[in-house]
Short mmCIF file of C-alpha atoms in Angstrom, two decimals:
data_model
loop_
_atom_site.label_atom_id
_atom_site.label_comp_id
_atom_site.label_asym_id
_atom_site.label_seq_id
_atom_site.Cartn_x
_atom_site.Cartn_y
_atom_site.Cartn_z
CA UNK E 1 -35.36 1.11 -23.54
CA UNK E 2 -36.90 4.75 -22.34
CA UNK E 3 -39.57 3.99 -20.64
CA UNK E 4 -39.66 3.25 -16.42
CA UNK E 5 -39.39 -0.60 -16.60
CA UNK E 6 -39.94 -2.21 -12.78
CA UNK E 7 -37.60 -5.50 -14.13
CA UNK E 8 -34.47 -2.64 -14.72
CA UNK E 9 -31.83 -3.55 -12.24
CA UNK E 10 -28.31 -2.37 -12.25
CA UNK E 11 -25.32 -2.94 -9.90
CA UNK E 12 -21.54 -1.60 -9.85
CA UNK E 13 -18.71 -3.81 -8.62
CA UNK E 14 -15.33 -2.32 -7.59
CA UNK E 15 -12.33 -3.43 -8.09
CA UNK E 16 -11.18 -5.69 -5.42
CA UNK E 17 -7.96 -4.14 -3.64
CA UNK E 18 -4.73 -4.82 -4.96
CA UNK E 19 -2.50 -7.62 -2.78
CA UNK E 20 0.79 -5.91 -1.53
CA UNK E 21 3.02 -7.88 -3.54
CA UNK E 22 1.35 -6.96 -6.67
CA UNK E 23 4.02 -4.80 -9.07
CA UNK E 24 1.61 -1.93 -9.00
CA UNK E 25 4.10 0.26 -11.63
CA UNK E 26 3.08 -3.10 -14.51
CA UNK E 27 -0.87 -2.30 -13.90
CA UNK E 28 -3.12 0.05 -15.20
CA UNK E 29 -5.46 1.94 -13.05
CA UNK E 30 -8.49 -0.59 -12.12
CA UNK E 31 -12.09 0.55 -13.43
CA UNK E 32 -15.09 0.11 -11.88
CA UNK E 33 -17.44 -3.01 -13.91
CA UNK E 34 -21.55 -1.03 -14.03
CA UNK E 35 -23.57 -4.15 -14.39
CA UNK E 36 -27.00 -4.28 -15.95
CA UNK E 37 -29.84 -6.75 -15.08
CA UNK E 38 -33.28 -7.04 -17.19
CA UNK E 39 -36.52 -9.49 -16.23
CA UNK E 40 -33.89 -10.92 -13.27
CA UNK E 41 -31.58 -11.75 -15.87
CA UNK E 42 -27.60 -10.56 -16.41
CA UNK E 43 -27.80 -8.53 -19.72
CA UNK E 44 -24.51 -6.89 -20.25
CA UNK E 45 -21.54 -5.17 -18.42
CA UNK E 46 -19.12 -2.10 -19.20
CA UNK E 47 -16.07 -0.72 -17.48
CA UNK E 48 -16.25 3.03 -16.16
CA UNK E 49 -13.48 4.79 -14.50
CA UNK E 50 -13.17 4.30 -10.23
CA UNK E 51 -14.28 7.35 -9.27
CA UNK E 52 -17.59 7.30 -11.67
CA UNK E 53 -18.37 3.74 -10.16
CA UNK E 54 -17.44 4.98 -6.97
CA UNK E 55 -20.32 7.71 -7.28
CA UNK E 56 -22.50 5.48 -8.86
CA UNK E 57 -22.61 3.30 -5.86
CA UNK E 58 -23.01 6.19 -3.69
CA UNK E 59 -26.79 6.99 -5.89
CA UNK E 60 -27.61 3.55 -6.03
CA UNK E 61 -27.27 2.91 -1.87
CA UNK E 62 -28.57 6.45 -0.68
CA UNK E 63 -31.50 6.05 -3.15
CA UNK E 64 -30.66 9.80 -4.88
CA UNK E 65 -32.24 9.39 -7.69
CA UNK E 66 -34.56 6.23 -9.31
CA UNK E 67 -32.98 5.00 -12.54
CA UNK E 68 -35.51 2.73 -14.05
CA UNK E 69 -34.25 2.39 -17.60
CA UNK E 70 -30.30 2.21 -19.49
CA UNK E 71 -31.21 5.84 -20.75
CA UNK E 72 -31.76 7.31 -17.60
CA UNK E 73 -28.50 5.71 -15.79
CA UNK E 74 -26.71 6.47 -19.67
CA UNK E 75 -27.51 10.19 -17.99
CA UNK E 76 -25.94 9.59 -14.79
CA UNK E 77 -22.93 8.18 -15.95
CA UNK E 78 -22.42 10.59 -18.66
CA UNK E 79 -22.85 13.48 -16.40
CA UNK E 80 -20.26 12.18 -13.55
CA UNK E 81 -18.39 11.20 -16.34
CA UNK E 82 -18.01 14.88 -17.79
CA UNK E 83 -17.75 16.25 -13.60
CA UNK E 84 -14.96 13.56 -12.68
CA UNK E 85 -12.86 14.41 -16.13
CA UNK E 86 -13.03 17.81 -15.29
CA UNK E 87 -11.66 17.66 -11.73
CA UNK E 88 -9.26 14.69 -12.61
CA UNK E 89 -7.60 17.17 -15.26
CA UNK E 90 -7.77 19.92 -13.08
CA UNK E 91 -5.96 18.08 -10.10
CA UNK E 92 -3.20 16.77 -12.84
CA UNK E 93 -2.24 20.21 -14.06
CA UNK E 94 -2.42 22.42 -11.19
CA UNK E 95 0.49 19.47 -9.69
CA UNK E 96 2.74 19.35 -12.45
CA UNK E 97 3.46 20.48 -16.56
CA UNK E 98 1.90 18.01 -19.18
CA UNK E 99 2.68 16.50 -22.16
CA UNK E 100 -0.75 16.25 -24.63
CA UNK E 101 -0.03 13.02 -25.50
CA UNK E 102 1.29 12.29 -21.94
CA UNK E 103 -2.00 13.76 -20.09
CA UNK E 104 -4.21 12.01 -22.74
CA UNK E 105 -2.94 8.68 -21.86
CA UNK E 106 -3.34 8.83 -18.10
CA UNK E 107 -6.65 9.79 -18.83
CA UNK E 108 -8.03 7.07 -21.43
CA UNK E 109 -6.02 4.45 -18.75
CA UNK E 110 -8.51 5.82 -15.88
CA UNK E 111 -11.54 4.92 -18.58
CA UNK E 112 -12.51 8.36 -19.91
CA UNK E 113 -13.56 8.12 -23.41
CA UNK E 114 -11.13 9.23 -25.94
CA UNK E 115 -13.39 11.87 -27.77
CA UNK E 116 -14.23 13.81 -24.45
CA UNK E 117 -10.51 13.72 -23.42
CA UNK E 118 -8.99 14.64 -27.11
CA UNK E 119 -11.61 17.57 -26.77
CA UNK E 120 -10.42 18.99 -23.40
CA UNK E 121 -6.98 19.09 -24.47
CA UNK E 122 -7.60 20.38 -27.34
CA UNK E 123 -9.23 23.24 -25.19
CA UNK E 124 -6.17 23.20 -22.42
CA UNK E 125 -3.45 23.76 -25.84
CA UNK E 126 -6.00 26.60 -27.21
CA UNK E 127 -5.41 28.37 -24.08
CA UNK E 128 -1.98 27.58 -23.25
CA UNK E 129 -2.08 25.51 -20.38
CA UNK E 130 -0.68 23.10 -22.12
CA UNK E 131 2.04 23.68 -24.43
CA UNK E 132 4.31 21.00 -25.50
CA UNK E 133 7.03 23.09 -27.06
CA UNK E 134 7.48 24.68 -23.33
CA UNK E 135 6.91 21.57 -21.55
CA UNK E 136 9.81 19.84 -23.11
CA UNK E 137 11.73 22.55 -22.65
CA UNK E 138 11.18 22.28 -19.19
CA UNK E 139 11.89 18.39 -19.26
CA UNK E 140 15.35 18.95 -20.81
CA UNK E 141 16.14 21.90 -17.99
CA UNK E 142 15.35 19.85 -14.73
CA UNK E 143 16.37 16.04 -16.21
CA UNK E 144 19.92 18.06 -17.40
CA UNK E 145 19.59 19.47 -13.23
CA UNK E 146 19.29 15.64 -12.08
CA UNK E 147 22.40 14.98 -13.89
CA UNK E 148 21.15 13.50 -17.68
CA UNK E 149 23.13 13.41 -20.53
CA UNK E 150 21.65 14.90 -24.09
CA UNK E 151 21.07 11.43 -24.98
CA UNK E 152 19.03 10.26 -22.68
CA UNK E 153 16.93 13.24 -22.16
CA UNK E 154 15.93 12.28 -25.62
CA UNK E 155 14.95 8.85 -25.28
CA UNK E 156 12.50 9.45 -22.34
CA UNK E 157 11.19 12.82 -24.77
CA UNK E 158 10.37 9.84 -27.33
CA UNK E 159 9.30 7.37 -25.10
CA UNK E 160 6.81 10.10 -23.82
CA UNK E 161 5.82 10.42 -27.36
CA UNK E 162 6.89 14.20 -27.04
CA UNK E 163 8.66 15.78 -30.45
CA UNK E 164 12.45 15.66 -29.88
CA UNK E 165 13.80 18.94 -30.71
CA UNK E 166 16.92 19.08 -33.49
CA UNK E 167 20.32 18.13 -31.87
CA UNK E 168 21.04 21.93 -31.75
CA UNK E 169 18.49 23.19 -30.28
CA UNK E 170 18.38 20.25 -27.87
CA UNK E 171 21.89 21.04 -26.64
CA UNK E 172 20.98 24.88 -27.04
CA UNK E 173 18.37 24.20 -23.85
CA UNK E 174 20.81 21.74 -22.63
CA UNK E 175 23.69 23.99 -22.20
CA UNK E 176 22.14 27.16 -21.38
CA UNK E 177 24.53 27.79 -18.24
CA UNK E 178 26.96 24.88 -17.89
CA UNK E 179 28.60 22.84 -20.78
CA UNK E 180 27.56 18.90 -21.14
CA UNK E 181 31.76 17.83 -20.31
CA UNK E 182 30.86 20.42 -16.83
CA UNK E 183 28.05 18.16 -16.21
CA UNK E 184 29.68 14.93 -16.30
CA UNK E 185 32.69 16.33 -14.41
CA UNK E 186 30.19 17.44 -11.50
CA UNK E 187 27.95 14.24 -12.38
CA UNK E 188 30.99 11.60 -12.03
CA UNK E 189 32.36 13.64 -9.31
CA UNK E 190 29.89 11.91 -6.90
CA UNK E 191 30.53 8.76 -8.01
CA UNK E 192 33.31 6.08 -6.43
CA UNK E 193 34.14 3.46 -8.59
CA UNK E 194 36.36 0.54 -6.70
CA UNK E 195 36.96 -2.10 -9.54
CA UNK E 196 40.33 -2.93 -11.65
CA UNK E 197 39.37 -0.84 -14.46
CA UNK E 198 38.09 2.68 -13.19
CA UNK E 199 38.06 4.03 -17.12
CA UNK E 200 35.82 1.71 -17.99
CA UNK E 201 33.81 1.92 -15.03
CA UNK E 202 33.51 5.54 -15.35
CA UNK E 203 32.75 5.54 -19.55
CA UNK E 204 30.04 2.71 -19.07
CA UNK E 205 28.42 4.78 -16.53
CA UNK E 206 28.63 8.14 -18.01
CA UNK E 207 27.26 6.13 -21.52
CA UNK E 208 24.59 5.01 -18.93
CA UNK E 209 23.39 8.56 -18.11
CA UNK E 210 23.29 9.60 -21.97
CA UNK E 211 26.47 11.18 -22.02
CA UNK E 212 27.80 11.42 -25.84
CA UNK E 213 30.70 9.20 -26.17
CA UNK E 214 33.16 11.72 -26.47
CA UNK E 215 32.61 13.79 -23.38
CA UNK E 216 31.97 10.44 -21.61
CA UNK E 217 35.50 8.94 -22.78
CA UNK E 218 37.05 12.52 -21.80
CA UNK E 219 35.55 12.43 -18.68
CA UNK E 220 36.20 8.52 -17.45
CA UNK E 221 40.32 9.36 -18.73
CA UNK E 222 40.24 12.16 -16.04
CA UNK E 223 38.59 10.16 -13.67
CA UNK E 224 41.21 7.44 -14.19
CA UNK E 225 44.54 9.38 -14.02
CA UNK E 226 43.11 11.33 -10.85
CA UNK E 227 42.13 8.13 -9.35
CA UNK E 228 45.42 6.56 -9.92
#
């Protein structure tokens, strides 16, 4: 379909807003349905992401530009498409150090297609904004500064899909200024355990944190024979 047809009619419908008991963290972001009408009759729909059907809406009600045919409102969308990708990625890494894999799937969740996103990132790692190697350090540093054991620091690096460095070097980054049986001690020094058993309070929650076993079982003893 190129040329002007008067029959062409297209709508977008937005998402309708979420009810507050909805378990927002279980839901991906909503998208924004572009629905396309020919001789009166529904044709076909496809999902774009909220802000692109957001600015959609905006042409289609202030009359900015006539869009008589699915090539010339396949231009539209393609151009806010490339605009709101380029400000979305923008906002995301001037707030906080990416992952690739991490960034790309924020980005394909929001709707962006996945050849336009792989190729900005690609970009972003070319020029170092991105840099996974640096970003994990980074992760290990401030997780270890929340009070994380090795272990656990590792499952969230795979669960992020991020390349878990060799135990060594892991614990190299980990330990940099404070040993991992320092950070338990100052870790389970916060902690108050009132139960019958305070070892085994203390080792199941220092196991909990991704403490290895042995500094975790030094750690609760200590805790124990202080306590007592």
């Amino acid at each position: 379909m190129s040329e002007r047809d008067e029959d062409f009619l297209w709508d977008v419908v937005l998402p309708a807003k979420k009810s507050s008991f909805s378990d927002i963290r279980s839901q991906k972001p909503a998208r924004a349905v572009v629905k396309i009408f020919c001789d009166q009759a529904y044709e076909r729909s496809f999902c774009v992401p909220l802000v692109v059907g957001r600015k959609l809406l905006v042409i289609k009600k202030r009359g900015q530009a006539r869009i008589s045919n699915l090539d010339e409102l396949n231009t539209h969308i393609e151009r806010l498409m490339d605009a709101c990708l380029s400000q979305k990625i923008e906002d995301m890494i001037s707030r906080k150090d990416w992952g690739k894999q991490e960034l790309a799937s924020k980005l394909l969740d929001l709707g962006y297609a996945s050849t336009a996103v792989q190729a900005r990132i690609d970009r972003l790692e070319q020029a170092l904004v991105i840099d996974d190697r640096r970003y994990v350090e980074l992760f290990i540093s401030s997780k270890r500064n929340l009070g994380w054991g090795p272990n656990k620091i590792a499952l969230e690096l795979k669960r992020k899909k991020l390349e878990v460095p060799p135990h060594t070097r892991l614990m190299e980054i980990y330990e940099q200024d404070e040993s991992e049986y320092d950070i338990a001690k100052r870790v389970l020094a916060r902690k108050s355990f009132h139960g019958k058993d305070p070892y085994a309070q203390a080792m199941r929650f220092l196991i909990s944190r991704g403490f290895s076993f042995s500094v975790a079982k030094a750690q609760a003893l200590r805790y124990s024979q202080f306590d007592d």
